[in-house]
Each structure stands twice: as C-alpha cells, then as structure tokens.
Coordinates of C-alpha atoms in Angstrom, one line a residue:
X1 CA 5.3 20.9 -1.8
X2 CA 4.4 20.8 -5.6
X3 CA 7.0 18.1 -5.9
X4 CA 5.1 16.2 -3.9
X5 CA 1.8 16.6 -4.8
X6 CA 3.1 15.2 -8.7
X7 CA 4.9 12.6 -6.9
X8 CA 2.2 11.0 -5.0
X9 CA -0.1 12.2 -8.1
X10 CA 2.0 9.6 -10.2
X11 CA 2.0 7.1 -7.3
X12 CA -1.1 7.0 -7.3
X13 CA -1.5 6.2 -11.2
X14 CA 1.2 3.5 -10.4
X15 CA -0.7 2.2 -7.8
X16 CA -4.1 1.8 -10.0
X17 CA -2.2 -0.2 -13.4
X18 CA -0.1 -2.3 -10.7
X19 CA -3.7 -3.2 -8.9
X20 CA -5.4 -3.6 -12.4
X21 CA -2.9 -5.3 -13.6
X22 CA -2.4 -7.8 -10.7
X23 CA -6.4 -8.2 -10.8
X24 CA -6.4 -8.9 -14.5
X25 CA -3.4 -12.2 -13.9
X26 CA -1.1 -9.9 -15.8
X27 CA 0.7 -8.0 -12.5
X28 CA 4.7 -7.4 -12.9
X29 CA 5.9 -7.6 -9.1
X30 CA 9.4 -7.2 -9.6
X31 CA 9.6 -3.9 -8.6
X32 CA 7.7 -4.3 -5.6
X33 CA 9.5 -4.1 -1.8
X34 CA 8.6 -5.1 1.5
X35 CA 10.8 -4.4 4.7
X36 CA 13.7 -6.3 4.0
X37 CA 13.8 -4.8 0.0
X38 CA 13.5 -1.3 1.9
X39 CA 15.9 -1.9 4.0
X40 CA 18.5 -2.6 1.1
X41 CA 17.4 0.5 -0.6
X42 CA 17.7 2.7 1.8
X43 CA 21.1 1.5 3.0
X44 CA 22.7 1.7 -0.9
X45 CA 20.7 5.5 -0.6
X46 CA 22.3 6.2 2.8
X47 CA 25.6 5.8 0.4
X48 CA 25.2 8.5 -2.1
X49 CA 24.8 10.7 0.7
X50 CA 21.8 12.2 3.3
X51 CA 20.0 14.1 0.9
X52 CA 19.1 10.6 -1.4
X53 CA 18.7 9.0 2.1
X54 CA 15.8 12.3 3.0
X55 CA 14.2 11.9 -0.7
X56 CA 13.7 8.1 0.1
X57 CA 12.7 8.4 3.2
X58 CA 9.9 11.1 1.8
X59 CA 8.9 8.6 -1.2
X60 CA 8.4 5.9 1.2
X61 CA 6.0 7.8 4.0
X62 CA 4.2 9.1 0.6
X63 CA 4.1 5.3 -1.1
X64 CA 2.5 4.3 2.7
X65 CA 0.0 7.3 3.1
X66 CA -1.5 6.5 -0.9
X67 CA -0.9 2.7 0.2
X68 CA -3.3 3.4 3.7
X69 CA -5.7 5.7 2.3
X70 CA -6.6 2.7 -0.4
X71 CA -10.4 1.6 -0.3
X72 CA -9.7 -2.0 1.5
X73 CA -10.8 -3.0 4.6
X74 CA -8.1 -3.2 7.1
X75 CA -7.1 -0.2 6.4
X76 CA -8.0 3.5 6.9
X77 CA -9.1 4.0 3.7
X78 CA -11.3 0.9 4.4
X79 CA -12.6 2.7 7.1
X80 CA -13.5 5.7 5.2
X81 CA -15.7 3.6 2.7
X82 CA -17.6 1.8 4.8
X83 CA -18.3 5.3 6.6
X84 CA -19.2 6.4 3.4
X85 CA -21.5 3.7 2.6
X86 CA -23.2 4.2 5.7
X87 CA -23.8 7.9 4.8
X88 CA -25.2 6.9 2.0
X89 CA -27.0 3.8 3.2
X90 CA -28.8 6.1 6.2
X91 CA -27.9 3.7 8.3
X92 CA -24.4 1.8 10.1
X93 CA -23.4 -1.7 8.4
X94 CA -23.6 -4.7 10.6
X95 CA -21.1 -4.9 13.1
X96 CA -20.2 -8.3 12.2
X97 CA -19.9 -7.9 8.1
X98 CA -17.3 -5.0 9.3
X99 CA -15.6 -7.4 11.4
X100 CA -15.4 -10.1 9.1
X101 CA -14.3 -7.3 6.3
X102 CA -11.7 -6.5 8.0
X103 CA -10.2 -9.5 9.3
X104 CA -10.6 -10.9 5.4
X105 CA -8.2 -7.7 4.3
X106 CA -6.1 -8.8 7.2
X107 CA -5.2 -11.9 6.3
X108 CA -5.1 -11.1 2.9
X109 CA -2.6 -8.0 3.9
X110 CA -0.4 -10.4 6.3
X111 CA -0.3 -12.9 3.0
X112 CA 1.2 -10.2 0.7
X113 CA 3.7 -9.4 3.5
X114 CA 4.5 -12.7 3.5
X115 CA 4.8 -13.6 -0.2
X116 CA 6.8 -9.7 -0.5
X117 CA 9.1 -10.7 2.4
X118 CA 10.0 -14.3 0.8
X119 CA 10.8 -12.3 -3.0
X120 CA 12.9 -9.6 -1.1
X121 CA 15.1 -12.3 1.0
X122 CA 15.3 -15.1 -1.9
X123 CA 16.5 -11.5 -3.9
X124 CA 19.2 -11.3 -1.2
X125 CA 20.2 -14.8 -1.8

C-alpha cells in the first residue's frame, strides 16, 4: 500500500512537468505510450517473469486512475470540476456548455490517441 501511494505520488508530479511542459511548447514525448507501446512493454515484462508482468500491470491501472481523475472534460475528473463549480456557483452550468466541453476534450482525447498510436507503430517500424 505505501508503495503505491509514493508511486502514484510521483506519477502525479510526472504528470504535472509533462502537462507544463507540453503547455509551455517544450514537452519531451518520447517516453510516452499508447496501446500498441503498452502492448510491447508488457510483452518484454511478461519475459523477465510474472511478478514484472503484476508490477506493470499495477503501474499501468495507477498511470490510468491519476490519468482519469485529471481536471479535463471528458473525463471523470472533468466531471468532478464542473460539479464543483456548480457547488460553488449555487447553481448547475448550462447543459449545452457541458456538452460542448466535453465533446471538445473528446476530440482532443481521440487526437492524442491518434498522434500516440502513429509514434508507438512508426517505433515498431
């Protein structure tokens, strides 16, 4: 348990300098996977044995909980603010700027797929 409180601690804190930094034109994305990327990982993991293939599996659901729990629409922790921002406002936001919120951080979600997905196979080649 404490392991993983530091380790999505510190994922967090990566998390933060890789948004900055992507936000300030300066972002380094080579380390950054999508499904195919994962899928190589996990299968040189699965050969050093099933306890690497467990602690990947465990960084990965704790990389997508901080990654979900994020303040962008689209995803829970989108949610969350704009519950928030109703609590504070008194009042529920407009159904449609939610909407449009949301399907904004969509397409900007299903983009970043795409552009990780082209890295991770062009990586392959």
């Amino acid at each position: 348990f404490t392991s993983a409180v530091e380790i999505t601690r510190a994922i967090f804190v990566a998390m933060y300098h890789l948004i900055g930094q992507a936000l300030s034109g300066r972002g380094d994305f080579s380390q950054v996977t999508g499904p195919v990327g994962i899928v190589k990982v996990t299968a040189d993991a699965s050969s050093f044995g099933f306890a690497y293939l467990l602690q990947l599996l465990a960084l990965i659901s704790l990389n997508l909980a901080v990654l979900n729990i994020l303040p962008f629409p689209a995803l829970d922790g989108g949610r969350l603010l704009f519950l928030l921002i109703e609590k504070l406002k008194g009042s529920p936001l407009p159904v449609r700027f939610e909407q449009y919120a949301n399907g904004i951080g969509m397409v900007f979600l299903l983009l970043l797929m795409a552009v990780i997905t082209i890295k991770d196979v062009r990586g392959l080649l």
